[in-house]
CSV table of C-alpha atoms and ligand atoms in Angstrom, one decimal:
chain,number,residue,atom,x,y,z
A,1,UNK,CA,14.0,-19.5,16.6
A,2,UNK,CA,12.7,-15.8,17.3
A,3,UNK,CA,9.2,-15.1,17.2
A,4,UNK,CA,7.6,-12.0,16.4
A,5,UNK,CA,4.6,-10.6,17.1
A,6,UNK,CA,3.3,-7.5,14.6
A,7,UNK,CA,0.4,-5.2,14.5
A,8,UNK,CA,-1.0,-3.2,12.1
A,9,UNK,CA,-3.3,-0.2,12.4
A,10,UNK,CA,-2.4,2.3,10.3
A,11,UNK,CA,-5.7,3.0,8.2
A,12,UNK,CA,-8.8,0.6,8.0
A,13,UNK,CA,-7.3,-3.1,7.9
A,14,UNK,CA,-6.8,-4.2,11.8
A,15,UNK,CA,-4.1,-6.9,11.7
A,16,UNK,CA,-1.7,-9.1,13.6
A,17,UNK,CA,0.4,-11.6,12.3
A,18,UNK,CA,3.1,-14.4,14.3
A,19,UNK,CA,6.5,-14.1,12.3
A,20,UNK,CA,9.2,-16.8,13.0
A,21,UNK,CA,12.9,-15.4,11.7
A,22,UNK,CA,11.3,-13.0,9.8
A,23,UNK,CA,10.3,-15.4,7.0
A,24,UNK,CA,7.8,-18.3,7.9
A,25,UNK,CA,4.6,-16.9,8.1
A,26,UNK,CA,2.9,-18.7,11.3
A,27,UNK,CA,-0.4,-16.6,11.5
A,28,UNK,CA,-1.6,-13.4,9.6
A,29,UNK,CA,-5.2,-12.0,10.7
A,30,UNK,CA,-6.5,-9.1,8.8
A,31,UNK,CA,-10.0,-7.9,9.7
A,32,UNK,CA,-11.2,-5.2,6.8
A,33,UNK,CA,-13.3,-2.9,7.3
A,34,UNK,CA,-14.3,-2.6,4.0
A,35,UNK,CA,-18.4,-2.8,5.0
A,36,UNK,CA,-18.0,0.0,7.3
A,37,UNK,CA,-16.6,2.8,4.8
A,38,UNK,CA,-18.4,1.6,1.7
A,39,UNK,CA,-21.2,4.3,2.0
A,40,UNK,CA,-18.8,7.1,1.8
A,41,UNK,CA,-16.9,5.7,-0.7
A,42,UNK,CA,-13.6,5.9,1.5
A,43,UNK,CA,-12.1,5.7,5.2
A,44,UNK,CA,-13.4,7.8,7.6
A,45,UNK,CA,-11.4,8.4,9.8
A,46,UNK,CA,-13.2,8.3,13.1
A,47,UNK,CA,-15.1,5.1,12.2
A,48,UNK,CA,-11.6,3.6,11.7
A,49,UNK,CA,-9.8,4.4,15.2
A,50,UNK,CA,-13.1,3.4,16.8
A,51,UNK,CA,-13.6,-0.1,14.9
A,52,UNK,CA,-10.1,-0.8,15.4
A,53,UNK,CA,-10.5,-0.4,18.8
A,54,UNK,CA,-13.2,-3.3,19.1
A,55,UNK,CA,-11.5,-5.6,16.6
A,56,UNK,CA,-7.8,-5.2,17.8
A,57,UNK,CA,-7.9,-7.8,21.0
A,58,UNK,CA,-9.7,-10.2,19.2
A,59,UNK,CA,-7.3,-9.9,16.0
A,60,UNK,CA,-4.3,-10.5,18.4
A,61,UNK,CA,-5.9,-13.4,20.1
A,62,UNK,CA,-6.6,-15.1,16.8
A,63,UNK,CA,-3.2,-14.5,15.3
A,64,UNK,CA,-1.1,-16.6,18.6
A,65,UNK,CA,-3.9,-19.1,18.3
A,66,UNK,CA,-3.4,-19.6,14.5
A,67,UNK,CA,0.3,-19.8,15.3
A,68,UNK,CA,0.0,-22.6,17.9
A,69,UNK,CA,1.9,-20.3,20.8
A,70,UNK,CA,1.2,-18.2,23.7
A,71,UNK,CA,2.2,-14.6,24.7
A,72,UNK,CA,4.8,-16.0,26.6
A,73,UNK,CA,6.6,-17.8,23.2
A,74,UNK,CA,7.0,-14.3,21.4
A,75,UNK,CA,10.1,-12.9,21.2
A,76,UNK,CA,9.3,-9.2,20.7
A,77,UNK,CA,6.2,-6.8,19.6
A,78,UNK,CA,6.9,-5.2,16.4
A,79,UNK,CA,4.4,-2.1,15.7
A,80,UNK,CA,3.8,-0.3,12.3
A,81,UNK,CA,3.5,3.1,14.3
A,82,UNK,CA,3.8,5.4,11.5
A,83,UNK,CA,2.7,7.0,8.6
A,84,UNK,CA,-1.0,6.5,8.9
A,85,UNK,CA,-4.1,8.0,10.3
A,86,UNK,CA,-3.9,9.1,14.0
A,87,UNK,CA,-6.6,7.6,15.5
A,88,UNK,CA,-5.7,4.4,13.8
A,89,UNK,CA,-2.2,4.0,14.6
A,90,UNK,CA,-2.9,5.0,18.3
A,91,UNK,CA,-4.9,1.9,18.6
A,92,UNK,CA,-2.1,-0.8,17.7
A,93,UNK,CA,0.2,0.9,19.7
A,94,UNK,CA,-1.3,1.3,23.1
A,95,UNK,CA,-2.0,-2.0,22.6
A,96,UNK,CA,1.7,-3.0,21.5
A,97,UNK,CA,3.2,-1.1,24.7
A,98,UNK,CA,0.4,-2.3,26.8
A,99,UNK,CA,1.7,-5.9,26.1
A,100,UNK,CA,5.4,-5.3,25.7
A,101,UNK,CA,4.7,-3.6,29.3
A,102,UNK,CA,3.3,-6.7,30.9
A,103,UNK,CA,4.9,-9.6,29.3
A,104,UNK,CA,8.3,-8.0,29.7
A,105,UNK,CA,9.2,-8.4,25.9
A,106,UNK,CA,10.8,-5.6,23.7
A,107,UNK,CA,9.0,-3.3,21.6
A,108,UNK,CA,9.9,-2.5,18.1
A,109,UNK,CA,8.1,0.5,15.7
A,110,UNK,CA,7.9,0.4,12.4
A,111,UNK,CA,7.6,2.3,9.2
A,112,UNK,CA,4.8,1.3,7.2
A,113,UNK,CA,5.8,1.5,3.7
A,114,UNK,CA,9.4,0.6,5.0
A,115,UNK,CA,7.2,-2.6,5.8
A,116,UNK,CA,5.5,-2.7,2.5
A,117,UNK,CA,8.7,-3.8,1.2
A,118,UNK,CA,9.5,-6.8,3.4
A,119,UNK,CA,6.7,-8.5,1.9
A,120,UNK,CA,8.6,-10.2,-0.7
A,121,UNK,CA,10.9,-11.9,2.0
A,122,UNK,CA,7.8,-13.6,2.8
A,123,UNK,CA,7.4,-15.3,0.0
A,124,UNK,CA,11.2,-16.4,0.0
A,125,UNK,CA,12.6,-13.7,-2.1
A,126,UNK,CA,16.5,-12.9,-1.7
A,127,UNK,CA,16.7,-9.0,-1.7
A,128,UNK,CA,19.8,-7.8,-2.2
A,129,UNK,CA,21.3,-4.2,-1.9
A,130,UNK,CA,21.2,-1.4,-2.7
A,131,UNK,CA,18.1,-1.8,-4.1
A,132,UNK,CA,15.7,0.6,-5.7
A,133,UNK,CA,11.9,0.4,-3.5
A,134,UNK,CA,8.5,1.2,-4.7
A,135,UNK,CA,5.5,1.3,-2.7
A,136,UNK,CA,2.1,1.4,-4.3
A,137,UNK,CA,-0.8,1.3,-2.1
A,138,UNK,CA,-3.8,3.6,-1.1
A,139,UNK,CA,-2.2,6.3,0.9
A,140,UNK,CA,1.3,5.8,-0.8
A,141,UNK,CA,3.1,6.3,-4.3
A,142,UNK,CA,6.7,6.5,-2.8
A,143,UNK,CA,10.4,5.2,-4.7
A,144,UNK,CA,12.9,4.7,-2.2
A,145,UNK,CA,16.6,3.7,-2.1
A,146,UNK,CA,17.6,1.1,0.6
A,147,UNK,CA,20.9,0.5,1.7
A,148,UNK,CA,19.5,-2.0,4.2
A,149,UNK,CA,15.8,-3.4,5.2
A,150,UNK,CA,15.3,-0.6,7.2
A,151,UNK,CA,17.5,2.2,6.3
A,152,UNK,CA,16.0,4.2,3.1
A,153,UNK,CA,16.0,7.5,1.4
A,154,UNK,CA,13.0,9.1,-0.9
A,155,UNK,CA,13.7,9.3,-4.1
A,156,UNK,CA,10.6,10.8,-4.9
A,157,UNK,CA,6.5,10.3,-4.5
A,158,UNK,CA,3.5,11.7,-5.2
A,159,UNK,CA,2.5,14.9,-4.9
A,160,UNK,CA,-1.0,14.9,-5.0
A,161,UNK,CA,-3.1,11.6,-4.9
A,162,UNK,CA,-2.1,8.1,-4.2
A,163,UNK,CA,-2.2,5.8,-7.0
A,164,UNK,CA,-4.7,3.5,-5.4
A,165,UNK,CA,-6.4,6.4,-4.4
A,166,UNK,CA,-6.6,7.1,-8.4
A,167,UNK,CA,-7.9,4.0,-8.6
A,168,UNK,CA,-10.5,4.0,-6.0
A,169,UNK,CA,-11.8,7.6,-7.8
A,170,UNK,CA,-11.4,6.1,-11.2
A,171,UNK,CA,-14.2,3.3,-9.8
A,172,UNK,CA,-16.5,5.8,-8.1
A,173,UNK,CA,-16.3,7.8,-11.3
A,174,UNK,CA,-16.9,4.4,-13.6
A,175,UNK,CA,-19.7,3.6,-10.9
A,176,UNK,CA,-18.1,0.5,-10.2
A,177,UNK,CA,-17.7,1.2,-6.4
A,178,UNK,CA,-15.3,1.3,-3.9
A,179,UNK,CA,-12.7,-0.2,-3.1
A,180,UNK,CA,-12.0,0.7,-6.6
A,181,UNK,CA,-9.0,-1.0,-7.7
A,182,UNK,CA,-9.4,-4.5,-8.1
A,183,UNK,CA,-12.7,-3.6,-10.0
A,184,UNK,CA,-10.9,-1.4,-12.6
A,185,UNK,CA,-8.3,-4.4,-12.9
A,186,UNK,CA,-11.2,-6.7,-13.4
A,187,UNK,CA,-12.9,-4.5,-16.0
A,188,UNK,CA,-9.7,-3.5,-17.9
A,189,UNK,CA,-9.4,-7.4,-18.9
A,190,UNK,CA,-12.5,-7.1,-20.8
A,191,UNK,CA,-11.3,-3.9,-22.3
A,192,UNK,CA,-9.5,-2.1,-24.6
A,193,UNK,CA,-7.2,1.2,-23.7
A,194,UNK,CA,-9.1,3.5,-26.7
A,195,UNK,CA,-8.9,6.5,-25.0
A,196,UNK,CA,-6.1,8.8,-25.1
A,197,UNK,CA,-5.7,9.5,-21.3
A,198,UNK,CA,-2.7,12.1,-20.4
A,199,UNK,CA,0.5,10.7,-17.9
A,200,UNK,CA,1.3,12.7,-15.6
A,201,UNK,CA,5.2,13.8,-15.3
A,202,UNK,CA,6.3,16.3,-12.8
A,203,UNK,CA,9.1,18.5,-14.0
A,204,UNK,CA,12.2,18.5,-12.5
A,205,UNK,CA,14.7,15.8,-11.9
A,206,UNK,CA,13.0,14.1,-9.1
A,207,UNK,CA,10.9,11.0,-10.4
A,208,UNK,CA,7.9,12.3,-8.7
A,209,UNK,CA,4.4,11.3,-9.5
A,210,UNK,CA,0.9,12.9,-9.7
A,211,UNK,CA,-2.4,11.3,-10.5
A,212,UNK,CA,-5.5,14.3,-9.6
A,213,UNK,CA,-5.0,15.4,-13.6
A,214,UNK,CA,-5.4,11.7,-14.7
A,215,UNK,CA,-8.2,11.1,-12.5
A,216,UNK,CA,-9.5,14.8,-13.9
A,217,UNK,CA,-9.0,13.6,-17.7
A,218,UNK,CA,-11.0,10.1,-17.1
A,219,UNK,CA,-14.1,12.2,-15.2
A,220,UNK,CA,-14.6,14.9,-18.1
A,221,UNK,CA,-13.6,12.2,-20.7
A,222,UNK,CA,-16.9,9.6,-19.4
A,223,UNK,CA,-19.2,12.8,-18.5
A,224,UNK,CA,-18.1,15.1,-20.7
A,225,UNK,CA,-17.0,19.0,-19.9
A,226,UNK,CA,-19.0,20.5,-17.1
A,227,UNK,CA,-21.3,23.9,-18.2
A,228,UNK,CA,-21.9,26.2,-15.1
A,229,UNK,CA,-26.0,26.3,-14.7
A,230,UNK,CA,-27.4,27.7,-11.2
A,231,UNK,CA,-24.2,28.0,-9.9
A,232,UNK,CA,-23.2,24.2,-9.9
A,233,UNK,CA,-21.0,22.5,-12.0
A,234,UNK,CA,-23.7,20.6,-14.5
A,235,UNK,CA,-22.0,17.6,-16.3
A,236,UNK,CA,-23.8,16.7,-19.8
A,237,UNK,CA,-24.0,12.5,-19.1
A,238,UNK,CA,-23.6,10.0,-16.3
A,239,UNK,CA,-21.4,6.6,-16.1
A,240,UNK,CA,-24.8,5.2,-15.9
A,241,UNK,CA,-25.2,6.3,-20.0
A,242,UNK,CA,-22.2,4.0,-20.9
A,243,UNK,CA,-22.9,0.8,-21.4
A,244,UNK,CA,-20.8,-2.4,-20.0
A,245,UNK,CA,-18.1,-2.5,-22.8
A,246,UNK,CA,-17.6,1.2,-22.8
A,247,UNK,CA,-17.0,1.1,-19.1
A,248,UNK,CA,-14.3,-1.4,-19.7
A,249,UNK,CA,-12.5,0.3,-22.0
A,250,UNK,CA,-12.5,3.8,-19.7
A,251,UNK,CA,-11.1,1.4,-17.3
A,252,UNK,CA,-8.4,-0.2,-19.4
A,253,UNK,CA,-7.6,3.3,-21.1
A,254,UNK,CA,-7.6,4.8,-17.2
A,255,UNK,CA,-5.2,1.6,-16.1
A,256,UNK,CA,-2.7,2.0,-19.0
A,257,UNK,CA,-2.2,5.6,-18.5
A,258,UNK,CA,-1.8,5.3,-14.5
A,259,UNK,CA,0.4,2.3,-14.9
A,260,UNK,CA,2.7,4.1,-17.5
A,261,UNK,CA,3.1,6.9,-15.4
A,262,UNK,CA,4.2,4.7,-12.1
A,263,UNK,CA,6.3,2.9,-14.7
A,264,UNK,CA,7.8,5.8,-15.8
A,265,UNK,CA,8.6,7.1,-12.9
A,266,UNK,CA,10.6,3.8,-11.6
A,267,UNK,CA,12.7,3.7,-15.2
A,268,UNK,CA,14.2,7.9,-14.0
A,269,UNK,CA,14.8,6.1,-11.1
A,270,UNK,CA,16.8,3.2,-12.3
A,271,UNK,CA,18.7,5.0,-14.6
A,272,UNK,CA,19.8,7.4,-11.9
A,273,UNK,CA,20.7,4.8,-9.4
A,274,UNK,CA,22.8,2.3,-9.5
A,275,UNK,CA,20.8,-0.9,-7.6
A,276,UNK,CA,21.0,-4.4,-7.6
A,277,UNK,CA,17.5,-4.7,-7.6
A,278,UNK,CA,14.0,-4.0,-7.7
A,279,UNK,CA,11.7,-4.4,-4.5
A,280,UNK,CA,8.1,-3.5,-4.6
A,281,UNK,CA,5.1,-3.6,-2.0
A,282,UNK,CA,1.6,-2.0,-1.7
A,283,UNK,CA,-1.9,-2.4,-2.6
A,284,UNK,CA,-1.7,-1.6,-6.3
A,285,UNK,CA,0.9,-4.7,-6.6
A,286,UNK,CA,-2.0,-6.5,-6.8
A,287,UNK,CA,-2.8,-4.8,-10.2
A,288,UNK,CA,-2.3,-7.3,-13.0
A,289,UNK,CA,-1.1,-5.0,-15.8
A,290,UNK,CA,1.5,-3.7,-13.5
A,291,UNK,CA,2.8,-6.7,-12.1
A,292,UNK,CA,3.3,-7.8,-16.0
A,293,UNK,CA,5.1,-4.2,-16.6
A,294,UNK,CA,7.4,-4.8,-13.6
A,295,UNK,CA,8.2,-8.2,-14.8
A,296,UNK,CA,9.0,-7.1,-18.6
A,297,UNK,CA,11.1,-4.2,-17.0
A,298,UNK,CA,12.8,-6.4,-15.4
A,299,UNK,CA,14.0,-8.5,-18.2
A,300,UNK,CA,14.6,-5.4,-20.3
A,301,UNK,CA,16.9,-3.5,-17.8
A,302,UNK,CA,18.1,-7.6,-16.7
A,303,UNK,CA,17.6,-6.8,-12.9
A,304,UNK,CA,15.6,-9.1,-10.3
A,305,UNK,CA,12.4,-7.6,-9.4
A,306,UNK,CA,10.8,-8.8,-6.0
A,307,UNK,CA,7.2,-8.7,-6.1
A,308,UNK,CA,5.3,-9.8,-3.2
A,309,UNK,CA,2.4,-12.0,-2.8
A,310,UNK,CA,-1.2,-11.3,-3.6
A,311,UNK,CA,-1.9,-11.5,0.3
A,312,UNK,CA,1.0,-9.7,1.2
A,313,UNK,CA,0.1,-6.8,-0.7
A,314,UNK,CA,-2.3,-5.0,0.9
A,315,UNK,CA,-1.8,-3.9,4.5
A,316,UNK,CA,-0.8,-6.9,6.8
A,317,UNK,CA,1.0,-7.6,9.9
A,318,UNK,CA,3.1,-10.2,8.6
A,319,UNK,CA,5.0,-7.7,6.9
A,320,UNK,CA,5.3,-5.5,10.0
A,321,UNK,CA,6.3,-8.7,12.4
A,322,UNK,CA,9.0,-9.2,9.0
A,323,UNK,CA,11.0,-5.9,9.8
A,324,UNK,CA,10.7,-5.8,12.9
A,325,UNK,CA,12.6,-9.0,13.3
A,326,UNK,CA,15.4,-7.7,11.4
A,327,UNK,CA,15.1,-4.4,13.9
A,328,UNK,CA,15.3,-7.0,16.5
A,329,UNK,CA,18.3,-9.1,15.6
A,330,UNK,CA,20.2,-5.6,14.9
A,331,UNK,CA,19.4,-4.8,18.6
A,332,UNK,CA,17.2,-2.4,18.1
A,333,UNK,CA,14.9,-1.9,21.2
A,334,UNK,CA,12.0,1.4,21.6
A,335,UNK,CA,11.2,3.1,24.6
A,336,UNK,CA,7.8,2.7,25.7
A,337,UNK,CA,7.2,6.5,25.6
A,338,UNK,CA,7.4,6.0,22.2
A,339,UNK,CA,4.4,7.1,20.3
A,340,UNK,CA,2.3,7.5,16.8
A,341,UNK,CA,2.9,9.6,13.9
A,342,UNK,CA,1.0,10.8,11.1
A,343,UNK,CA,4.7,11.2,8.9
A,344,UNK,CA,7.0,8.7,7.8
A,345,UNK,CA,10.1,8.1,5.8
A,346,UNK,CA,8.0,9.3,2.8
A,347,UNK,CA,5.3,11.6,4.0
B,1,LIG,O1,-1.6,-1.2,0.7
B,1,LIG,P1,-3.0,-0.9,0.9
B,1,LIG,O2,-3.8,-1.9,1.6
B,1,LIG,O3,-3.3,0.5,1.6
B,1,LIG,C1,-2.4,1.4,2.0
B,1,LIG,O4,-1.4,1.2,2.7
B,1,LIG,O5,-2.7,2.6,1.7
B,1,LIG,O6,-3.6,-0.7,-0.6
B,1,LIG,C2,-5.0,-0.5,-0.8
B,1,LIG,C3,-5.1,0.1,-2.2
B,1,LIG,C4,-6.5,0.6,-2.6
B,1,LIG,O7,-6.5,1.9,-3.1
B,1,LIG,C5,-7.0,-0.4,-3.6
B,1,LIG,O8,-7.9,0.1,-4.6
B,1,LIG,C6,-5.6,-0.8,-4.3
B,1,LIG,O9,-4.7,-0.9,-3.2
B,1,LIG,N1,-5.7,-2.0,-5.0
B,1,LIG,C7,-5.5,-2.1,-6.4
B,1,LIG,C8,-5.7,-3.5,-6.7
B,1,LIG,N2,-6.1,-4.2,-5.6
B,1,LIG,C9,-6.0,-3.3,-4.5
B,1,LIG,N3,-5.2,-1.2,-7.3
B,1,LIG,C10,-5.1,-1.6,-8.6
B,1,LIG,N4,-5.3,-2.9,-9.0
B,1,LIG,C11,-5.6,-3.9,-8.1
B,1,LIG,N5,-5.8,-5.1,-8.5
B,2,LIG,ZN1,0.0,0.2,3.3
């Protein structure tokens, strides 16, 4: 049995998780920091590194508790140690080294959205290969090809906002607040997509994505075309004007257009490569309309499509502790000058 021990930092959720053989779950902690970043409407980055920096001990504590080990019972010390915000990933790997240094154990880094997409072996799915990945999240819109768990090209990503991103400025302009997505999910159930909303497609033959102009579209479309008056941009209404039904339906009309585009996107990609299979991790999994998209894709192009849990699809260790057990039975081992970085494998 192999025990991992993973720790996540990258942006606002501070998280450990105990792995055993990459699979079985044995403790996953995420502390959000939702409450913290609310009155900005998005991370700042400062109060990030410095809350991760109280909550990371005690996250780590909790997750070998919730396990039923101790330090000395893990195998290894997998770190997601980049892409990501700085500040933030500097926390969960000082602390990383600082206990691969004492216990004696090795120490493994990560790519986060590498990591993203070992969240369906969690839930027991059989990933095969080559196999085309997509990661969804708040920081992320990236398609990668693996050849193994760990060993990926881009195919393409975004190239201005993150679809989750989208979706949290899609909220804040609905005045729904923030974090953004699962709201718009919740409203789009109750509405109807009525409004013509533009998708995105970037020319060229890589299947990137963009989502400011969408975003752009949904805030002229609720307040109407800005007039220039003193020097400011002066819009004509507020969200506040619309009542509840029409804020569902800009939110199902905003949903369908973001979700065709991402869909869209992953079909170039499929009929480019040739893939055994579909694997897909991130925040926006969550989404409801997508998950059904990726599903009826998947019947349509008769390909499995690996989806992972709702709780392993936002940012978790579990899925950090995941890869770097297979870094660790490859005999992969990092140095413990090894540091942060802002870039990964798709950044
Ligand atoms: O993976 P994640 O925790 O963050 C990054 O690694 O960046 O994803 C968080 C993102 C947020 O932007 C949030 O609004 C979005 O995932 N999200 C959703 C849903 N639930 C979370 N977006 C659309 N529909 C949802 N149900
Ligand atoms: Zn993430």
């Amino acid at each position: 049995m192999t025990l991992i021990l993973g720790i996540e930092s990258s942006c606002d959720e501070t998280a450990a998780a105990v792995v055993e053989n990459g699979r079985t779950v044995r403790s996953n902690i995420v502390a959000s920091q939702d409450e913290l970043h609310v009155a900005y409407g998005g991370v700042v980055p400062e109060i990030a590194s410095r809350a991760h920096l109280e909550r990371i001990l005690p996250v780590i504590t909790k997750a070998i508790d919730d396990a039923n080990v101790t330090l000395s019972d893990i195998d290894a010390i997998a770190v997601g140690n980049r892409p990501g915000l700085i500040g933030s990933l500097l926390v969960g790997v000082s602390a990383a080294k600082a206990l691969s240094w004492s216990l004696g154990k090795p120490l493994l880094t990560v790519d986060h959205v590498i990591a993203h997409l070992w969240a369906p072996f969690l839930s027991d799915s059989e990933v095969t290969y080559p196999s085309l990945g997509i990661v969804v999240s708040g920081g992320h819109t990236s398609m990668l090809l693996l050849t193994d768990p760990n060993s990926a090209t881009c195919l393409g990503k975004t190239i201005d906002d993150a679809a989750g991103e989208a979706f949290d400025k899609a909220a804040s302009i609905l005045g729904l607040g923030w974090p953004g997505g699962a709201r718009i999910d919740k409203a789009a159930a109750t509405g109807s997509p009525v409004h013509k909303l533009p998708r995105p497609k970037t020319s060229g033959d890589r299947p990137d994505f963009s989502f400011s102009g969408l975003k752009t579209a949904l805030l002229y479309g609720v307040r109407g075309n800005p007039v220039r008056r003193d020097g400011k941009n002066v819009f004509p209404r507020n969200s506040t004007d619309l009542n509840e039904q029409e804020i569902c339906d800009w939110a199902a009309s905003f949903q369908h257009a973001a979700v065709d585009s991402i869909m869209h996107g992953i079909q170039h990609a499929l009929e480019h490569n040739n893939v055994r299979c579909v694997v897909a991790g991130g925040g926006v999994l969550a989404n409801t309309l997508l998950r059904k998209q990726l599903e009826a894709l998947g019947s349509s192009y008769n390909i499995p499509i690996h989806l992972p849990d709702f709780k392993f699809c936002v940012d978790n260790a579990a899925m950090i502790a995941g890869l770097g057990y297979h870094l660790f039975e490859i005999g992969h081992r990092d140095q413990l000058s090894v540091t942060a970085s802002p870039k990964g494998i798709a950044s």
